[in-house]
Amino acid sequence: KNIKILLFRRISKMNQCFGCNTCASADKKLEGYIRELPMETSHHRVEGQSTKCGFGLQGVCCRLCANGPCRITPKAPRGICGATADVIVARNFLRAVASGSGCYIHIVENTALNVKKTAMAKGEIKGEKSLQRLAEIFGVEGKDKWETAQIVAQKVLDDLYKPEYEKMELVEKMAYAPRFKKWQELDILPGGAKGEVFHGVVKCSTNLNSDPVDMLTDCLKLGISTGIYGLTLTNLLNDVLLGEPELRLAPVGLRVIDPDYINIMITGHQHTIFVDLQERLTSKEAVEKAKAAGAKGFKLVGCTCVGQDLQLRGAHYTEVFDGHAGNNYSSEAVLATGGIDAVLSEFNCTLPGIEPICEELKIKQICLDDVAKKANAELKPYVFEEREKQSEEIIDEIIAAYKERRGSVPLNLMPEHGNDNTLTGVSEGSLKEFLGGNWKPLIDLIVSGDIKGIAGVVGCSNLTAGGHDVLTVEMTKELIAKDILVLTAGCSSGGIENCGLMTPEAAKYAGPKLRAVCEKLNIPPVLNFGPCLAIGRLEIVATELAEAIGVDIPQLPLVLSAAQWLEEQALADGCFGLALGLPLHLGLPPFVTGSKLVTKVLTEDMKSLTGGQVIINGDAKESADILDKIIEEKRAGLNI
Ligand code: SF4
């Protein structure tokens, strides 16, 4: 019955039509701007795609062989091969989690390679503290910082390249000891991360595994390897090359686009690819070239997670970074301003929908990683050894695009969008430092009830859970009103910050106790950890809090919500959350409701395995109430 209600709600939400041919956004200024655009965006296409396939929604469509597609119904409960709804749903789910994990492992692999090559070339290491921290965790030391960085990066790579049947070594060093023990007991410690992806893909192919529980077990293994390597370690390796996050107030939204500069929008997830270019764009030679073309210089405009990551470290890049403009489903609007001269992309979430807009507005597209190649973009795969030459070529090509398009392409800027004082640079390190170097002040606030608990609002933005960022922002408002501190990571951060909830003034939306804390500390009730990768930073916060209190992670008054999850990567992240033993709220079901067994394992049985649990609810108030109740239960369990 509950599943039917969920599906009905989902279909009703998707059928919401505002009669204006665009979907709703929590960001009303952006919604109005998009509605008036002369070109089509994702927001305009929602209505045309509003009739969804019920079989697809429930995950009971299989097209793994030429007998299919088979679709499970009460009258046809098995596919031609005999696969049940449980098997088909589990196979589809594992396939998605393996694919999502593969994406994150690609990111950490490239990041580790860039750290290693930089170290070999004795390049700049901006985050020496982070390097030392990693070296201590791994138990390694080199004769100087470069050798240490090389050893650290190699340790990560060695684990990634292990076969699936050999356990990765760093899991035990990185994970919280009680969690590691639990994973050992459950026999879900992952083998080599790339091997696990390969194994998962094999397992869910035609007429192979037909044990849904076995396949779900693989999802947990993939969750652990994704979380520890793709998320946590990517952040820490990024810190080594790009510098540690520092707290500061920064502008966000479409206002950050300054038409006096040559503007480059960056999209993706692999920040280390931009190390050389970031420096070179502010060099005397590059600025002189820009000036000769009629601009004041170059600016990077943040979009999607790589923009969030640059914003996080913005204190180190104030000269070249203008600010974060928006999330995945804001990217088309950012381009439509006409103020962007080039898009540099290296991973998702680079929407195919930007292609015609770039074409129309003569925006140069360059892809730096072929996995994210856009049809009308130039492919220039990043090669570390050729980085200087590549940066020069990119700069010259972008100047040429600037000269060709400026003056002939109309500007449609929105300087009133966003705000100037979003708190950024929040990380496990900067937050702890802000609190005086340890977590005691935060723990005291939780114990006293001034902060009832913590909700990690993470993951993407989608256009279906009520519209662009609608569920995320509404639910976040409900949570802070209940005195629950919200920490964000992912494109959800981009939506929430543009709606103003990360400014110190947003304290007024919080419940009386949290509001008093925020006003005293001059912080917002929603703290922005940046990109989706920073879910790994939230895991560090959870681990250190649990360690300081002397409990396991599932006992903490801490919940996760990927209210508007979008991609397969989010499902792999979600499996990490489950392996950590955290309650995980999703606004939309992950295409599993066609299987009673899979739904039951994820929403009920998981509690007795890892302590985690999936909660599916698409209503902001109801979702916040459910999460609040869980936090109350966890508090009661800790006698606070
Ligand atoms: Fe149908 Fe089985 Fe083939 Fe899937 S694998 S399409 S369920 S016959």
XYZ file of C-alpha atoms and ligand atoms in Angstrom:
648
model
C 0.000 0.000 0.000
C 2.796 2.385 0.965
C 4.595 1.686 -2.298
C 1.436 2.513 -4.258
C 1.074 5.796 -2.356
C 4.711 6.645 -3.092
C 4.339 5.975 -6.782
C 1.097 7.910 -6.949
C 2.776 10.862 -5.248
C 5.726 10.681 -7.567
C 3.558 10.604 -10.657
C 1.382 13.445 -9.303
C 4.453 15.576 -8.637
C 5.812 14.915 -12.084
C 2.525 15.929 -13.601
C 2.613 19.296 -11.879
C 2.410 21.787 -14.661
C 2.676 25.463 -14.028
C 1.099 26.393 -17.333
C 4.230 28.309 -18.235
C 6.103 25.472 -19.839
C 8.842 25.363 -17.209
C 9.138 23.334 -14.044
C 9.134 24.964 -10.631
C 12.320 25.918 -8.819
C 12.865 26.652 -5.147
C 14.844 29.594 -6.482
C 12.030 31.881 -7.638
C 14.316 34.435 -9.295
C 15.913 31.685 -11.327
C 12.524 30.166 -12.166
C 11.313 33.509 -13.527
C 14.536 34.013 -15.474
C 14.351 30.563 -17.070
C 10.680 31.012 -17.963
C 11.534 34.102 -20.019
C 14.518 32.585 -21.827
C 14.338 32.477 -25.607
C 15.969 29.022 -25.660
C 14.946 25.593 -24.371
C 16.423 24.215 -21.153
C 15.928 21.055 -19.096
C 13.285 22.940 -17.135
C 11.209 23.321 -20.311
C 11.515 19.631 -21.191
C 10.079 18.323 -17.909
C 6.489 18.638 -19.071
C 7.123 16.750 -22.315
C 8.659 13.890 -20.329
C 6.006 13.828 -17.606
C 4.422 10.535 -18.681
C 6.643 8.013 -16.965
C 6.799 4.272 -17.543
C 5.354 2.519 -14.475
C 7.531 -0.563 -15.049
C 10.666 1.560 -15.209
C 9.690 3.468 -12.080
C 9.325 0.225 -10.154
C 12.483 -1.280 -11.639
C 10.658 -4.310 -13.080
C 11.588 -3.876 -16.737
C 14.435 -6.095 -17.929
C 16.138 -5.936 -21.317
C 19.181 -8.011 -20.551
C 18.542 -10.437 -23.420
C 16.866 -10.736 -26.786
C 13.798 -12.384 -25.237
C 13.001 -9.068 -23.628
C 12.194 -6.495 -22.693
C 10.234 -8.443 -20.062
C 7.983 -6.507 -17.732
C 6.680 -8.000 -14.524
C 2.950 -7.814 -13.778
C 0.677 -9.814 -11.415
C -0.330 -11.928 -14.431
C 3.240 -12.361 -15.644
C 5.293 -12.602 -12.429
C 8.414 -13.954 -14.148
C 10.436 -12.934 -17.187
C 10.779 -15.503 -19.984
C 14.008 -16.808 -18.382
C 12.271 -17.191 -15.024
C 13.656 -14.058 -13.357
C 11.301 -12.709 -10.703
C 10.637 -9.073 -9.879
C 13.086 -9.421 -6.966
C 15.861 -10.617 -9.288
C 15.208 -7.997 -11.948
C 15.043 -5.151 -9.441
C 18.213 -6.281 -7.608
C 20.062 -6.685 -10.914
C 19.049 -3.229 -12.086
C 19.996 -1.735 -8.732
C 23.416 -3.417 -8.602
C 24.106 -2.333 -12.171
C 23.349 1.279 -11.242
C 25.437 1.166 -8.052
C 28.396 -0.423 -9.885
C 28.199 2.229 -12.560
C 27.986 5.024 -9.985
C 30.906 3.569 -8.076
C 32.932 3.366 -11.306
C 32.412 7.106 -11.796
C 33.788 7.952 -8.352
C 36.672 5.526 -8.700
C 37.591 7.209 -11.997
C 37.756 10.518 -10.118
C 39.952 9.244 -7.277
C 42.221 7.411 -9.707
C 42.894 10.578 -11.707
C 43.275 12.608 -8.527
C 45.833 10.186 -7.084
C 47.701 10.121 -10.414
C 47.845 13.920 -10.468
C 49.154 14.026 -6.900
C 51.779 11.410 -7.738
C 52.922 13.146 -10.916
C 53.024 16.548 -9.216
C 55.151 15.052 -6.466
C 57.491 13.427 -8.997
C 57.865 16.791 -10.754
C 58.425 18.489 -7.349
C 55.424 20.692 -8.048
C 53.541 22.848 -5.579
C 51.932 21.162 -2.593
C 49.485 23.659 -1.128
C 48.120 21.412 1.635
C 51.133 20.179 3.582
C 48.997 19.641 6.701
C 46.657 17.366 4.718
C 49.606 15.469 3.319
C 50.971 14.906 6.796
C 47.575 13.771 8.014
C 47.308 11.207 5.206
C 50.877 10.018 5.748
C 50.135 9.468 9.434
C 46.889 7.593 8.725
C 48.660 5.390 6.157
C 51.734 4.968 8.388
C 54.187 6.120 5.713
C 56.878 8.762 5.465
C 59.183 9.969 2.717
C 62.455 11.854 2.965
C 60.698 15.081 1.948
C 57.141 16.264 1.216
C 57.339 15.201 -2.433
C 58.417 11.688 -1.671
C 55.738 11.480 1.028
C 53.095 12.669 -1.469
C 54.280 10.136 -4.006
C 54.070 7.279 -1.494
C 50.626 8.381 -0.301
C 49.241 8.600 -3.853
C 50.783 5.251 -4.767
C 49.171 3.612 -1.728
C 45.763 4.724 -2.960
C 46.462 3.584 -6.521
C 47.776 0.212 -5.339
C 44.492 -0.447 -3.548
C 42.358 0.659 -6.505
C 44.235 -1.739 -8.810
C 44.023 -4.801 -6.552
C 41.879 -7.631 -7.904
C 38.407 -8.084 -6.437
C 39.552 -11.117 -4.462
C 42.223 -9.120 -2.561
C 41.001 -6.796 0.166
C 42.070 -3.150 0.016
C 44.545 -2.199 2.749
C 43.556 1.376 3.455
C 39.967 0.572 4.440
C 41.027 -0.446 7.936
C 43.256 2.612 8.287
C 40.580 5.027 7.100
C 37.452 3.555 8.674
C 36.210 3.996 12.222
C 37.267 0.827 14.084
C 33.772 -0.299 15.217
C 32.510 0.115 11.648
C 35.429 -1.841 10.222
C 34.660 -4.630 12.683
C 31.006 -4.633 11.646
C 31.959 -4.781 7.948
C 34.320 -7.641 8.714
C 31.553 -9.527 10.526
C 29.178 -8.982 7.620
C 31.883 -10.000 5.134
C 31.425 -6.836 3.094
C 35.003 -5.543 3.080
C 35.726 -4.575 -0.517
C 38.459 -5.964 -2.721
C 40.227 -3.691 -5.237
C 37.818 -0.860 -6.036
C 38.058 -1.216 -9.825
C 37.752 -4.992 -9.481
C 34.596 -4.566 -7.388
C 32.992 -2.499 -10.150
C 33.941 -5.124 -12.729
C 32.637 -7.916 -10.485
C 29.364 -6.094 -9.901
C 28.808 -5.560 -13.624
C 29.511 -9.233 -14.358
C 27.235 -10.386 -11.564
C 24.179 -8.592 -12.881
C 24.525 -9.612 -16.507
C 22.211 -12.031 -18.299
C 21.466 -15.302 -16.516
C 24.220 -14.969 -13.958
C 23.392 -14.150 -10.343
C 19.753 -14.583 -9.360
C 20.089 -14.113 -5.606
C 18.788 -10.614 -4.764
C 20.322 -10.582 -1.273
C 23.730 -11.567 -2.604
C 23.531 -8.728 -5.119
C 22.520 -6.248 -2.426
C 25.538 -7.373 -0.401
C 27.705 -6.373 -3.349
C 26.047 -2.963 -3.288
C 27.280 -2.473 0.283
C 30.832 -3.464 -0.734
C 30.667 -0.968 -3.582
C 29.314 1.608 -1.154
C 32.344 1.190 1.110
C 34.894 1.405 -1.702
C 33.053 4.393 -3.194
C 32.869 6.166 0.146
C 36.381 5.633 1.419
C 38.201 6.051 -1.864
C 35.922 7.957 -4.278
C 34.674 10.380 -1.637
C 36.872 10.693 1.470
C 40.266 10.120 -0.136
C 39.498 12.270 -3.179
C 38.836 15.202 -0.840
C 41.996 14.682 1.133
C 44.139 14.264 -1.990
C 42.556 17.403 -3.458
C 43.487 19.217 -0.254
C 47.124 18.211 -0.803
C 47.331 19.841 -4.240
C 44.774 22.621 -4.028
C 44.963 23.767 -0.422
C 42.732 23.205 2.577
C 39.314 24.867 2.803
C 39.147 28.088 4.826
C 36.005 29.744 6.147
C 34.972 32.943 4.386
C 31.903 34.722 3.060
C 31.588 34.648 -0.712
C 29.152 35.656 -3.451
C 26.972 33.007 -5.099
C 24.466 32.880 -7.939
C 24.344 34.372 -11.409
C 25.535 37.691 -9.943
C 29.097 36.346 -9.887
C 29.391 36.692 -13.676
C 31.344 39.867 -14.419
C 31.051 40.740 -18.130
C 34.227 42.825 -17.991
C 36.235 39.595 -17.814
C 36.677 36.592 -20.079
C 34.539 34.095 -18.214
C 35.140 30.364 -18.122
C 32.476 28.100 -16.652
C 33.895 24.897 -15.180
C 31.823 21.751 -14.712
C 32.649 18.309 -13.411
C 34.288 16.727 -10.385
C 38.042 16.543 -10.996
C 39.506 19.674 -9.528
C 43.168 18.660 -9.801
C 42.883 18.844 -13.602
C 42.623 22.636 -13.238
C 45.704 23.190 -11.054
C 47.979 24.534 -13.788
C 45.295 26.486 -15.643
C 44.085 28.182 -12.456
C 47.551 29.561 -11.819
C 48.262 30.467 -15.421
C 45.035 32.450 -15.889
C 46.284 35.077 -13.449
C 49.815 35.211 -14.873
C 51.048 38.521 -16.254
C 51.219 37.109 -19.790
C 47.657 35.737 -19.745
C 46.209 38.935 -18.268
C 48.019 40.996 -20.900
C 46.571 38.800 -23.643
C 43.094 39.245 -22.147
C 43.575 42.998 -21.978
C 44.710 43.119 -25.593
C 41.421 41.395 -26.465
C 39.449 44.030 -24.564
C 38.823 42.284 -21.220
C 40.189 42.972 -17.742
C 41.468 39.410 -17.369
C 40.072 35.918 -16.799
C 37.579 34.625 -14.266
C 36.475 31.101 -13.474
C 32.764 30.766 -12.808
C 31.815 27.780 -10.689
C 29.096 25.385 -11.717
C 28.290 21.847 -10.503
C 30.589 20.085 -8.046
C 33.990 21.224 -9.333
C 32.723 24.779 -8.865
C 31.616 23.886 -5.344
C 35.078 22.478 -4.689
C 36.770 25.627 -5.990
C 34.398 27.698 -3.860
C 35.360 25.589 -0.845
C 39.014 26.480 -1.408
C 38.196 29.944 -2.746
C 40.395 31.612 -0.125
C 43.408 30.399 -2.137
C 42.007 31.535 -5.486
C 40.363 34.918 -4.888
C 42.023 36.440 -7.934
C 40.771 33.972 -10.516
C 37.543 32.666 -8.985
C 34.447 34.817 -9.271
C 32.192 32.558 -7.225
C 29.819 29.644 -7.583
C 26.957 30.377 -9.966
C 24.725 27.349 -9.514
C 24.174 23.623 -9.639
C 23.636 21.123 -12.441
C 20.168 22.393 -13.395
C 21.269 26.016 -13.184
C 24.036 25.494 -15.737
C 21.873 26.221 -18.783
C 20.733 29.497 -17.213
C 24.340 30.438 -16.402
C 25.207 30.030 -20.091
C 22.066 31.830 -21.215
C 23.356 35.015 -19.539
C 25.658 35.380 -22.534
C 28.464 36.314 -20.134
C 30.239 32.966 -20.361
C 32.832 32.639 -23.128
C 33.877 29.024 -22.657
C 32.898 25.840 -20.844
C 35.650 23.584 -19.557
C 34.205 20.239 -18.549
C 35.853 17.098 -17.259
C 33.085 14.946 -15.781
C 29.403 14.919 -14.936
C 27.120 16.774 -14.302
C 27.699 18.414 -17.681
C 24.233 18.250 -19.237
C 23.874 17.419 -22.935
C 21.352 20.273 -22.901
C 24.154 22.842 -22.807
C 25.275 21.864 -26.326
C 22.636 23.765 -28.359
C 22.900 26.754 -26.012
C 26.681 26.888 -26.497
C 26.155 26.590 -30.230
C 23.669 29.430 -30.306
C 25.714 31.735 -28.070
C 29.071 30.846 -29.678
C 30.448 29.531 -26.376
C 33.615 27.489 -26.803
C 33.360 24.005 -25.295
C 36.473 22.072 -24.347
C 36.323 18.649 -22.659
C 39.356 17.684 -20.612
C 38.398 14.030 -20.124
C 36.899 11.874 -22.861
C 34.458 10.208 -20.456
C 32.580 13.509 -20.520
C 33.005 14.341 -24.225
C 30.232 16.559 -25.528
C 29.161 16.198 -29.138
C 30.130 19.691 -30.247
C 33.056 20.169 -27.895
C 36.741 20.026 -28.639
C 38.353 17.062 -26.894
C 41.604 17.937 -25.185
C 42.266 15.150 -22.681
C 44.319 16.471 -19.774
C 47.887 15.179 -19.888
C 49.921 16.096 -16.826
C 53.227 16.145 -18.712
C 51.775 18.590 -21.270
C 49.796 20.717 -18.814
C 51.657 23.968 -19.484
C 51.299 23.708 -23.255
C 47.665 22.662 -22.897
C 46.893 25.598 -20.613
C 48.427 28.010 -23.145
C 46.391 26.500 -25.975
C 43.205 26.655 -23.923
C 43.829 30.305 -23.036
C 44.408 31.232 -26.688
C 41.309 29.367 -27.873
C 39.151 31.011 -25.233
C 40.468 34.452 -26.147
C 39.579 33.727 -29.773
C 36.048 32.712 -28.722
C 35.757 35.876 -26.610
C 36.735 38.064 -29.547
C 34.321 36.320 -31.875
C 31.295 36.335 -29.630
C 31.417 39.464 -27.469
C 29.581 42.254 -29.117
C 27.644 39.906 -31.365
C 25.917 37.879 -28.611
C 23.431 39.741 -26.410
C 23.968 39.764 -22.651
C 21.062 38.728 -20.445
C 22.720 39.001 -17.035
C 20.986 38.704 -13.678
C 23.129 40.674 -11.198
C 20.362 40.533 -8.581
C 20.437 36.716 -8.418
C 22.016 34.931 -5.415
C 23.704 36.751 -2.555
C 27.085 38.148 -1.519
C 27.549 36.515 1.851
C 27.280 32.758 1.719
C 29.514 31.061 4.258
C 31.866 28.762 2.372
C 35.037 26.824 3.095
C 33.413 24.542 5.667
C 35.226 21.243 6.087
C 35.927 18.794 8.867
C 39.178 20.721 9.432
C 37.975 24.330 9.215
C 34.854 23.627 11.286
C 36.844 21.960 14.042
C 39.326 24.832 14.023
C 36.421 27.307 14.249
C 35.179 25.414 17.302
C 38.557 25.755 18.992
C 40.409 22.713 17.713
C 38.098 19.968 18.981
C 34.485 18.821 18.727
C 33.623 19.396 22.403
C 31.697 22.663 21.811
C 29.504 20.960 19.189
C 29.020 17.879 21.363
C 28.051 20.117 24.308
C 25.472 21.909 22.138
C 24.038 18.574 21.043
C 23.948 17.251 24.611
C 22.237 20.414 25.867
C 19.697 20.153 23.044
C 20.563 23.580 21.616
C 21.371 21.589 18.524
C 18.953 18.664 18.492
C 20.892 16.700 15.935
C 22.599 16.902 12.574
C 21.157 16.213 9.126
C 23.487 15.743 6.179
C 21.479 17.022 3.194
C 23.525 15.713 0.330
C 23.568 14.706 -3.292
C 22.171 16.183 -6.408
C 19.317 18.272 -7.604
C 16.648 16.864 -9.913
C 13.648 18.341 -11.672
C 11.096 15.784 -10.568
C 10.815 15.889 -6.768
C 8.471 18.887 -6.889
C 10.844 20.762 -9.198
C 14.384 22.141 -9.136
C 15.662 22.010 -5.519
C 12.088 22.309 -4.230
C 12.029 19.311 -1.886
C 15.628 19.896 -0.768
C 15.102 23.537 0.181
C 11.661 23.037 1.759
C 12.838 20.066 3.799
C 15.980 21.926 4.893
C 13.822 24.799 6.151
C 11.694 22.304 8.092
C 14.767 20.667 9.611
C 16.424 23.865 10.809
C 13.081 25.009 12.247
C 13.296 21.892 14.433
C 16.729 22.975 15.735
C 18.504 20.417 13.543
C 21.805 21.682 12.139
C 22.087 20.928 8.419
C 25.392 20.120 6.710
C 25.311 19.924 2.924
C 27.402 18.350 0.164
C 26.677 18.147 -3.550
C 24.536 20.053 -6.007
C 22.028 20.403 -3.172
C 24.543 22.918 -1.727
C 24.295 25.002 -4.908
C 20.506 25.211 -4.683
C 20.385 25.882 -0.960
C 23.055 28.606 -1.089
C 21.368 30.419 -3.969
C 18.165 30.429 -1.897
C 20.008 32.237 0.889
C 19.996 29.571 3.600
C 23.778 29.655 3.987
C 24.047 33.311 4.910
C 24.330 34.255 8.606
C 20.975 36.087 8.246
C 19.291 32.709 7.580
C 19.493 32.103 11.336
C 16.021 33.640 11.467
C 14.584 30.528 9.786
C 15.961 28.234 12.495
C 14.143 27.083 15.625
C 14.732 29.262 18.717
C 17.595 27.178 20.131
C 19.532 26.737 16.904
C 18.868 30.383 16.024
C 20.451 31.510 19.289
C 23.528 29.341 18.592
C 23.852 30.690 15.044
C 23.424 34.315 16.097
C 25.985 33.926 18.842
C 28.528 32.405 16.467
C 27.422 34.490 13.447
C 26.976 31.380 11.312
C 24.088 30.121 9.192
C 22.006 27.103 10.286
C 23.023 25.311 7.076
C 26.755 24.724 6.638
C 28.083 24.231 3.135
C 30.686 21.471 2.801
C 30.713 21.923 -0.986
C 30.734 19.176 -3.628
C 29.138 15.711 -3.475
C 32.649 14.396 -2.840
C 32.412 16.166 0.520
C 29.976 13.492 1.699
C 33.346 11.937 2.585
C 34.063 14.956 4.806
C 30.719 14.458 6.553
C 31.780 10.866 7.178
C 34.959 12.181 8.850
C 32.865 14.517 11.025
C 30.586 11.603 11.985
C 33.552 9.367 12.743
C 35.317 11.975 14.871
C 32.120 12.812 16.780
C 31.474 9.105 17.431
C 35.072 8.643 18.521
C 34.936 11.640 20.867
C 31.736 10.372 22.497
C 32.849 6.734 22.461
C 29.930 5.289 20.472
C 29.438 3.793 17.025
C 28.218 5.978 14.136
C 24.628 4.600 14.044
C 24.137 5.754 17.640
C 24.705 9.423 16.775
C 21.718 11.767 16.368
C 22.729 12.071 12.744
C 20.641 11.427 9.625
C 21.309 11.676 5.905
C 19.003 12.864 3.165
C 19.626 12.744 -0.564
C 16.198 14.283 -1.044
C 16.702 15.007 -4.738
C 19.141 12.279 -5.688
C 19.676 12.154 -9.421
C 22.429 9.901 -10.623
C 23.784 6.400 -10.268
C 26.666 7.964 -8.336
C 24.167 9.072 -5.695
C 23.029 5.463 -5.308
C 26.627 4.377 -4.668
C 26.952 7.226 -2.122
C 23.720 6.043 -0.556
C 25.116 2.531 -0.162
C 28.068 4.076 1.707
C 25.595 5.815 4.023
C 23.875 2.481 4.639
C 27.205 0.746 5.321
C 27.982 3.488 7.855
C 24.707 2.588 9.547
C 22.956 5.901 8.888
C 19.284 6.513 8.163
C 19.113 7.638 4.538
C 16.145 9.604 3.281
C 15.347 9.737 -0.437
C 12.627 11.887 -1.943
C 12.055 9.468 -4.796
C 12.343 5.667 -4.716
C 15.481 4.345 -6.450
C 13.514 2.184 -8.919
C 13.182 -0.708 -6.449
C 9.565 -0.603 -5.351
C 8.599 -3.409 -7.762
C 10.379 -5.867 -5.463
C 8.942 -6.442 -2.020
C 12.132 -8.201 -1.002
C 14.577 -5.503 -2.127
C 12.369 -2.767 -0.678
C 12.153 -4.629 2.643
C 15.918 -5.237 2.819
C 16.678 -1.560 2.152
C 13.962 -0.015 4.295
C 13.749 -2.517 7.186
C 16.232 -5.404 7.349
C 19.297 -3.210 6.832
C 18.738 -1.822 10.331
C 19.695 -5.128 11.919
C 22.672 -5.579 9.570
C 24.549 -2.264 9.437
C 22.174 -0.048 11.434
C 21.257 1.863 8.264
C 17.855 2.239 6.686
C 16.350 3.781 3.553
C 13.387 6.087 4.108
C 11.400 7.163 1.093
C 9.160 10.191 1.299
C 8.582 12.995 -1.184
C 6.884 15.436 1.165
C 9.109 18.035 2.840
C 7.232 18.279 6.120
C 6.635 14.564 6.487
C 10.279 13.813 5.648
C 11.537 16.306 8.224
C 9.138 14.865 10.814
C 10.437 11.333 10.152
C 14.079 12.438 10.406
C 13.315 14.458 13.533
C 11.722 11.392 15.157
C 14.800 9.294 14.361
C 17.048 11.977 15.879
C 14.869 12.000 19.012
C 15.169 8.199 19.239
C 18.948 8.361 18.867
C 19.118 11.041 21.555
C 17.048 8.857 23.861
C 19.430 5.971 23.120
C 22.321 8.166 24.312
C 20.316 9.342 27.351
C 20.415 12.959 26.236
Fe 13.417 -11.277 -19.938
Fe 15.114 -12.810 -18.525
Fe 15.871 -11.776 -20.881
Fe 15.510 -10.177 -18.741
S 17.062 -11.758 -18.980
S 14.837 -9.783 -20.818
S 13.799 -11.178 -17.719
S 14.233 -13.257 -20.541
